[in-house]
Short mmCIF file of C-alpha atoms in Angstrom, two decimals:
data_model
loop_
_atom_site.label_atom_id
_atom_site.label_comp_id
_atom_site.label_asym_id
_atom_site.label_seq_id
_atom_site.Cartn_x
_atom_site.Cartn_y
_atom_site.Cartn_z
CA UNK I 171 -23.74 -80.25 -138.62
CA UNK I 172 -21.00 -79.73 -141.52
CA UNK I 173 -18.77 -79.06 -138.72
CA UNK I 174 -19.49 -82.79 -137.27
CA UNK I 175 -19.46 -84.45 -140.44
CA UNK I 176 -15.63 -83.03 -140.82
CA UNK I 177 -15.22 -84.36 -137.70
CA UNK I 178 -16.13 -88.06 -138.52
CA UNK I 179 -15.12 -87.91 -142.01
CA UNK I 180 -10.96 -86.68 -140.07
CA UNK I 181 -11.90 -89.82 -137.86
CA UNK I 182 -12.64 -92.01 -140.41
CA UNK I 183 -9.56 -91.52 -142.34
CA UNK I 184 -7.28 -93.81 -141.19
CA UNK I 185 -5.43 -95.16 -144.04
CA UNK I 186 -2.61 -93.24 -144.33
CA UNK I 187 1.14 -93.45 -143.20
CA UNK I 188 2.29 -93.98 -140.16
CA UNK I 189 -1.04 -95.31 -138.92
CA UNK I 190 -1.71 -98.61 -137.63
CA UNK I 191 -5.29 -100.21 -137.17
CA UNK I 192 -6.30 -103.93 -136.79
CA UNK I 193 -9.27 -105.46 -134.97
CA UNK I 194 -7.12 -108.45 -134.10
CA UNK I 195 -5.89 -108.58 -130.65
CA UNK I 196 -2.46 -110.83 -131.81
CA UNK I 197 -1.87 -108.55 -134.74
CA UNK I 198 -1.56 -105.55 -131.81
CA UNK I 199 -1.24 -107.11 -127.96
CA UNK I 200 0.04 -110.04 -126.68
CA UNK I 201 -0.64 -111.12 -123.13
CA UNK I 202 2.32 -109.67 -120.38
CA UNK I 203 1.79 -111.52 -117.49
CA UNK I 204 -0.69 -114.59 -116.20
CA UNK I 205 -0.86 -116.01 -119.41
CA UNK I 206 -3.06 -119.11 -117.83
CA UNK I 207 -5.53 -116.32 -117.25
CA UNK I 208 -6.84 -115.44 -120.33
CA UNK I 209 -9.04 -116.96 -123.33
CA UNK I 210 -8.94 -116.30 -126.72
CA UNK I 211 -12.32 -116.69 -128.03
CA UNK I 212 -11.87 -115.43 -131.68
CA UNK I 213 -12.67 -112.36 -131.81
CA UNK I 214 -13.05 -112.16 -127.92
CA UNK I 215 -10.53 -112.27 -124.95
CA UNK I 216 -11.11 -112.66 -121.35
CA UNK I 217 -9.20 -112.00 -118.49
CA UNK I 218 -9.84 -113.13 -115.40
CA UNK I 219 -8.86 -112.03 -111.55
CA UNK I 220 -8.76 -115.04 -108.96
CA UNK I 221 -6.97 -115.39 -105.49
CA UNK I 222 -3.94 -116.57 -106.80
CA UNK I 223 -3.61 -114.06 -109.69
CA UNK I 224 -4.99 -110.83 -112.15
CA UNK I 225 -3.87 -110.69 -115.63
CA UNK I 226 -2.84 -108.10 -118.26
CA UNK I 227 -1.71 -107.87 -121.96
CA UNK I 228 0.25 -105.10 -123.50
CA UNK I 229 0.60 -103.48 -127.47
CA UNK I 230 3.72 -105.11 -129.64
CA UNK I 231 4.62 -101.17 -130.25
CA UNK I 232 4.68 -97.52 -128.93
CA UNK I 233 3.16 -94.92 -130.39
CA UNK I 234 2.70 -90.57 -129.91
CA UNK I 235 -0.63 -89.54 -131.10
CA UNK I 236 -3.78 -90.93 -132.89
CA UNK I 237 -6.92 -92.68 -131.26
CA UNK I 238 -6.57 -96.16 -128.93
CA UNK I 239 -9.69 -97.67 -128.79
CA UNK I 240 -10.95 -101.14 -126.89
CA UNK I 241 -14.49 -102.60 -126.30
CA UNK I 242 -14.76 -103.69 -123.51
CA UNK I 243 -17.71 -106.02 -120.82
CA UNK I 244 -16.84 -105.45 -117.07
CA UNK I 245 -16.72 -107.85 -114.68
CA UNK I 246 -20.81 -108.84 -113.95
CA UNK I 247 -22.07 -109.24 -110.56
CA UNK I 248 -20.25 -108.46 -107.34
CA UNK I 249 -17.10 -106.99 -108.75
CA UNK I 250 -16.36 -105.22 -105.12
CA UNK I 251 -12.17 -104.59 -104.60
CA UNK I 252 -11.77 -105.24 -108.58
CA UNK I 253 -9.97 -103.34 -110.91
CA UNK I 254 -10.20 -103.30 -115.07
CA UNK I 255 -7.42 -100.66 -116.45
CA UNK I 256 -7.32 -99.61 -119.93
CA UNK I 257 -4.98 -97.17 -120.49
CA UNK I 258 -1.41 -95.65 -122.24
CA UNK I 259 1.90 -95.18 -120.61
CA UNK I 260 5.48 -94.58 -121.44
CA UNK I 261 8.29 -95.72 -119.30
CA UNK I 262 10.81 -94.64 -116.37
CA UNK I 263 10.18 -92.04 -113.46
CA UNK I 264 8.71 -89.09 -115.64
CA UNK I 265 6.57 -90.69 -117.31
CA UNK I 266 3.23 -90.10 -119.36
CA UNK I 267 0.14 -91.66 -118.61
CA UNK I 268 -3.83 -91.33 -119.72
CA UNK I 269 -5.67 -93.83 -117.58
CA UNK I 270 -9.19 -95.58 -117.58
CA UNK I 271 -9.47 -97.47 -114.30
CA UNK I 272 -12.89 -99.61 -113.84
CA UNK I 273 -13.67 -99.59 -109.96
CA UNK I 274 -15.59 -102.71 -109.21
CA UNK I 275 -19.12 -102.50 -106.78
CA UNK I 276 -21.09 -104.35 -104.79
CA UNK I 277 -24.19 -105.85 -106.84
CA UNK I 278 -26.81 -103.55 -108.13
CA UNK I 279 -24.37 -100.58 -107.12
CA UNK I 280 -22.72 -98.32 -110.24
CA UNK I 281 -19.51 -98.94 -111.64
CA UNK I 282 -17.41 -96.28 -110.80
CA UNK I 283 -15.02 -95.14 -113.84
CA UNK I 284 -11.40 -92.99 -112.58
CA UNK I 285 -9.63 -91.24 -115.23
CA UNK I 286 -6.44 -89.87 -114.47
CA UNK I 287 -3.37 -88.40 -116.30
CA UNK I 288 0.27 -87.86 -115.81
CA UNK I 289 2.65 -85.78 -117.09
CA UNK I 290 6.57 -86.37 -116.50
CA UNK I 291 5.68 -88.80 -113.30
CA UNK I 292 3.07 -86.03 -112.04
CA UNK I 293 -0.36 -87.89 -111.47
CA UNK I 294 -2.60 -86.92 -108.89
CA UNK I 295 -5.82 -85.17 -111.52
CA UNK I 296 -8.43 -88.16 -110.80
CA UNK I 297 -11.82 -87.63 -112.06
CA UNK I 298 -14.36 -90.26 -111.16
CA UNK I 299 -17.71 -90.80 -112.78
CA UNK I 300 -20.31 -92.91 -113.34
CA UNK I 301 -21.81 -94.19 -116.49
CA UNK I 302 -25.11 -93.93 -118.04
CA UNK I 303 -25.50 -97.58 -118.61
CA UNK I 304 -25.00 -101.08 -117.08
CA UNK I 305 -21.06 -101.77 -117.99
CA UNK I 306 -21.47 -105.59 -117.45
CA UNK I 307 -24.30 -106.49 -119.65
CA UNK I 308 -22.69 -105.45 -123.11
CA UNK I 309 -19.77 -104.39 -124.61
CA UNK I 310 -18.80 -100.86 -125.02
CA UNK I 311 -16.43 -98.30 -126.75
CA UNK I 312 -13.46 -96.82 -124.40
CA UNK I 313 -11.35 -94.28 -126.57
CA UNK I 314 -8.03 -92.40 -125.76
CA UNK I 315 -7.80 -89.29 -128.67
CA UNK I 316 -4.54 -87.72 -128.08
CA UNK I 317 -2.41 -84.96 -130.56
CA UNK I 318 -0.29 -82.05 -129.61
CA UNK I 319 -3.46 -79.76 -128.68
CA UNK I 320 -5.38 -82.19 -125.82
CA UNK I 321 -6.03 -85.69 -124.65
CA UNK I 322 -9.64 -87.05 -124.59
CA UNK I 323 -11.17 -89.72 -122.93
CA UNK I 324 -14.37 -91.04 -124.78
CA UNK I 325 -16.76 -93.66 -123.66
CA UNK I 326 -18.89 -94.60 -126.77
CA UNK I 327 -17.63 -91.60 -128.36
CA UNK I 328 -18.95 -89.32 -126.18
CA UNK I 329 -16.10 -87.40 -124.42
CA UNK I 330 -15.80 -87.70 -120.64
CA UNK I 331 -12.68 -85.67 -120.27
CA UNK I 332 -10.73 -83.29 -121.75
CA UNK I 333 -6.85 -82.35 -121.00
CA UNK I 334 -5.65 -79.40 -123.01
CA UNK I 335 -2.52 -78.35 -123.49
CA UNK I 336 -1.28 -75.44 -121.96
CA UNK I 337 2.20 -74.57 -122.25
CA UNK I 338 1.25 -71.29 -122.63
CA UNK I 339 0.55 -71.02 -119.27
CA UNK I 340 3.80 -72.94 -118.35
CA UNK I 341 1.98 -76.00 -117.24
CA UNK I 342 4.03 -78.77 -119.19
CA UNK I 343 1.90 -81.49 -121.70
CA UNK I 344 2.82 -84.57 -122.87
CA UNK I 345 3.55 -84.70 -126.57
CA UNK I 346 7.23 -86.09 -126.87
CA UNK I 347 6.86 -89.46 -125.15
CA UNK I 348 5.81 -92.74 -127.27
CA UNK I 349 3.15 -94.61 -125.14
CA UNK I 350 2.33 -98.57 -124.81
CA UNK I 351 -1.27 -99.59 -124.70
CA UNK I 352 -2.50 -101.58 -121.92
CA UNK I 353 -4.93 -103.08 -120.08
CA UNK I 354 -5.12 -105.04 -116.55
CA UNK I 355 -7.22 -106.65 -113.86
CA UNK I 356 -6.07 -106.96 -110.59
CA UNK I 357 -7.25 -106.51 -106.72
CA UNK I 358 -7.15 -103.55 -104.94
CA UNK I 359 -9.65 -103.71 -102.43
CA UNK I 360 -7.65 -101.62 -100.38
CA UNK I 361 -9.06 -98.49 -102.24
CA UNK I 362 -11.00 -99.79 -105.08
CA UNK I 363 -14.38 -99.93 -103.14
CA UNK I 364 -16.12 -97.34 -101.40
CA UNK I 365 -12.31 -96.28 -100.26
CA UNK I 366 -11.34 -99.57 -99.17
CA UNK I 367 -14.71 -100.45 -97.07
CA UNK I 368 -15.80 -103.01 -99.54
CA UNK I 369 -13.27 -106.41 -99.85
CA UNK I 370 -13.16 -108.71 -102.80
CA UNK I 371 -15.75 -111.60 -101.89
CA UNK I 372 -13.43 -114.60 -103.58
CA UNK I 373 -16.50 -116.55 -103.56
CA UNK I 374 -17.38 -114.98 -106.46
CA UNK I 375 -14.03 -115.52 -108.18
CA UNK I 376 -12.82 -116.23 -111.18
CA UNK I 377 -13.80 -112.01 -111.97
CA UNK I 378 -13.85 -111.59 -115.88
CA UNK I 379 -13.71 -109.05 -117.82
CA UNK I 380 -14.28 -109.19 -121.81
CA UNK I 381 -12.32 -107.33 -124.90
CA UNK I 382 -13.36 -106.93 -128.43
CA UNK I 383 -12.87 -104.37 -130.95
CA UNK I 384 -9.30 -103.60 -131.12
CA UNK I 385 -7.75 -100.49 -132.71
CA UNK I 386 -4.62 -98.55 -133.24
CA UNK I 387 -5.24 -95.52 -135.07
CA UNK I 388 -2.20 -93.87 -134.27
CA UNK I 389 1.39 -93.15 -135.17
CA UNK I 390 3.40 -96.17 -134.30
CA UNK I 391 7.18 -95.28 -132.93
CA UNK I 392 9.89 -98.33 -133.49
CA UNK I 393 12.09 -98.99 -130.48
CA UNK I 394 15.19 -97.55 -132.91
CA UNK I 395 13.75 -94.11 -132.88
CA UNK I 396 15.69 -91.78 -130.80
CA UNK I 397 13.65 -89.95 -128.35
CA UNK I 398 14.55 -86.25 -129.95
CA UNK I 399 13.15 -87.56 -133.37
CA UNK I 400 9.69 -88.94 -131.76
CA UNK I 401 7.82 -85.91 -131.92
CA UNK I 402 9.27 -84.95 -135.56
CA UNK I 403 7.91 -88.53 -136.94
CA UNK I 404 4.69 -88.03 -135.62
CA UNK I 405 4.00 -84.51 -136.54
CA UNK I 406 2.55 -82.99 -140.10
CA UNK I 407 5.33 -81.95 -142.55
CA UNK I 408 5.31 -80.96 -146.22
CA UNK I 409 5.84 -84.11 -147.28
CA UNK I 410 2.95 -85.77 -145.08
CA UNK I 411 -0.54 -84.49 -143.15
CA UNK I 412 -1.27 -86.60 -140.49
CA UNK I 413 -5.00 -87.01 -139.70
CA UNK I 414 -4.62 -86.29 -135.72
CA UNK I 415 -2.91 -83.26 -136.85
CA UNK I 416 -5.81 -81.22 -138.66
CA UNK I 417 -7.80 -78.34 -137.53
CA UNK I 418 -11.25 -79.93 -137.39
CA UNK I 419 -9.86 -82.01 -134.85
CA UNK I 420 -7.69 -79.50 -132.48
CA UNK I 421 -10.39 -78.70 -130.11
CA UNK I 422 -13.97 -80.29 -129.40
CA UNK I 423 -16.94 -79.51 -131.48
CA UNK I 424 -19.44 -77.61 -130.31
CA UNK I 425 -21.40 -80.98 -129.77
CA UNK I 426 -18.87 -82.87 -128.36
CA UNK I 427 -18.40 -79.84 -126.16
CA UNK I 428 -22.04 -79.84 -125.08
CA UNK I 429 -21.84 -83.80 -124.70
CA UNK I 430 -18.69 -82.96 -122.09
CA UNK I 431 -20.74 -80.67 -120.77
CA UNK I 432 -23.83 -82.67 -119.76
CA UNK I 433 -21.83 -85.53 -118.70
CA UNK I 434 -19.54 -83.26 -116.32
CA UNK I 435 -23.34 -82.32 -114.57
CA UNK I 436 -25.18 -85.97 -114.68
CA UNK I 437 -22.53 -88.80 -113.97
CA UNK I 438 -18.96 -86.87 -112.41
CA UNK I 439 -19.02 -87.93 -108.65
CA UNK I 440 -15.31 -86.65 -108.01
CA UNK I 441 -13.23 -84.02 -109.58
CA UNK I 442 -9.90 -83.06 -108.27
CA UNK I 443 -9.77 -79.96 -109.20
CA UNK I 444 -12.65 -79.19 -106.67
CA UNK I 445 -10.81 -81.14 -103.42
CA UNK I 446 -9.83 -78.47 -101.42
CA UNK I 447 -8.58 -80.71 -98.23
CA UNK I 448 -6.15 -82.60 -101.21
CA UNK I 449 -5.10 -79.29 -103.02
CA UNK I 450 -6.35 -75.94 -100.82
CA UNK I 451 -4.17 -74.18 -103.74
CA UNK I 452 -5.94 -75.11 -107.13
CA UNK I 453 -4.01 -77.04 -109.42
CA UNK I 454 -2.97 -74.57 -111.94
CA UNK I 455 -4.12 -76.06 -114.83
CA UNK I 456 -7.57 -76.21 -113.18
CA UNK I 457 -7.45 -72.27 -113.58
CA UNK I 458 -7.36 -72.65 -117.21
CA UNK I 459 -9.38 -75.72 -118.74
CA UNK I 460 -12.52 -74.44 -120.39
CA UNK I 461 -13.83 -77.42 -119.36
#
């Protein structure tokens, strides 16, 4: 219990250099295409999905560790071939990415929730789960936690996924890479749906999905900074001791670990490290995540 206490209290303690946190979409997005398809409705934006266009907004900066965080209320009804993406990326052909990708359903059938996660333009590690609540009827917590020991996906703070790093084992990790935040909606009823079975039903368009709750909790990167001196910003020094960077925070706690745990047995529908007709070799660093 002392243990998780730390935890929160490392969490908690945002106010310090380098860190930016608002709960004001303007002071930290701004809208980066469709701007006739979203609402601003004080505290709440929508953006909606019709025939003629999605939408999608993006974060005024970059950043390399911290905590992301967006509540967000799916798309109600028959959401079938629809997409909601929250998720961080840097730019070019090696890229980093940490995805949350909403996969739409037929009514009365389970949102489906993909995580995936790139390293230098590598994707391909899809996890798919579904959640232990109704997605659509309220709004809920989706969290990206990422320092230089592991990335973690959290849904209400609970952690769904865990990517370590593991360099040691010569399997590269992102960590020098400053990330955008984003989020989009957009048809893909090509794959979205029961593997492209299921079509987006336009009758039920305009498709909106709902943000609140917007925060930045992480070490912001101005365009000026040169790429070599990313890493050294964003890192503990002497002279500074960045939250992301402490001990109680390096690896899950024992309940968070037993939280992965039970989530990984109740609500994961598709992992790829278990596909063996998409990789008969395991992916290496499927050999070596604990979890």
């Amino acid at each position: 219990m002392a243990n998780r206490a730390a935890i929160l209290t490392i969490f908690a303690a945002f106010a310090m250099v380098g860190l930016v946190s608002s709960s004001k979409f303007d002071a930290l997005f701004q809208p980066s295409w469709a701007f006739d398809h979203f609402t601003n409705e004080g505290e709440v934006v929508h953006m909606r999905l019709d025939n003629h266009s999605g939408a999608g907004f993006s974060s005024k900066s970059k950043y390399l560790f911290g905590k992301v965080t967006v509540q967000i209320k799916l798309v109600a009804g028959d959401s079938a071939g629809t997409v909601t993406a929250f998720y961080m990326s840097s730019e070019g052909p090696y890229h980093n990415e940490f995805d949350f990708e909403f996969l739409g359903n037929k009514t009365g059938e389970p949102y489906l929730v993909q995580t995936n996660v790139y390293v230098n333009g590598v994707g391909n590690r899809e996890q798919r789960l579904n959640l232990w609540f109704d997605p659509t009827k309220d709004f809920h917590s989706y969290a990206i936690f990422w320092n230089q020991r592991q990335v973690v996906f959290l849904v209400d703070e609970t952690p769904v996924r865990v990517h370590s790093n593991l360099e040691h084992k010569g399997i590269p990790f992102p960590k020098d890479q400053a990330m955008g935040v984003y989020s989009s909606i957009w048809n893909a009823d090509d794959w979205a749906t029961q593997g492209g079975l299921v079509k987006t039903d336009w009758s039920h368009a305009p498709f909106v999905a709902s943000y609140t709750g917007f925060e930045i909790n992480a070490c912001a990167c101005p365009g000026e900074v040169a790429a070599a001196d990313i890493r050294k910003r964003c890192s503990s020094s002497a002279e500074r001791r960045y939250w992301w960077d402490e001990p109680t925070v390096s690896e899950l706690n024992l309940h968070q670990s037993h939280q992965l745990v039970w989530v990984r047995a109740n609500h994961m529908v598709y992992d790829y490290c278990s596909d063996t007709a998409r990789f008969p070799a395991t992916p290496a660093e499927c050999e070596h995540h604990r979890h």
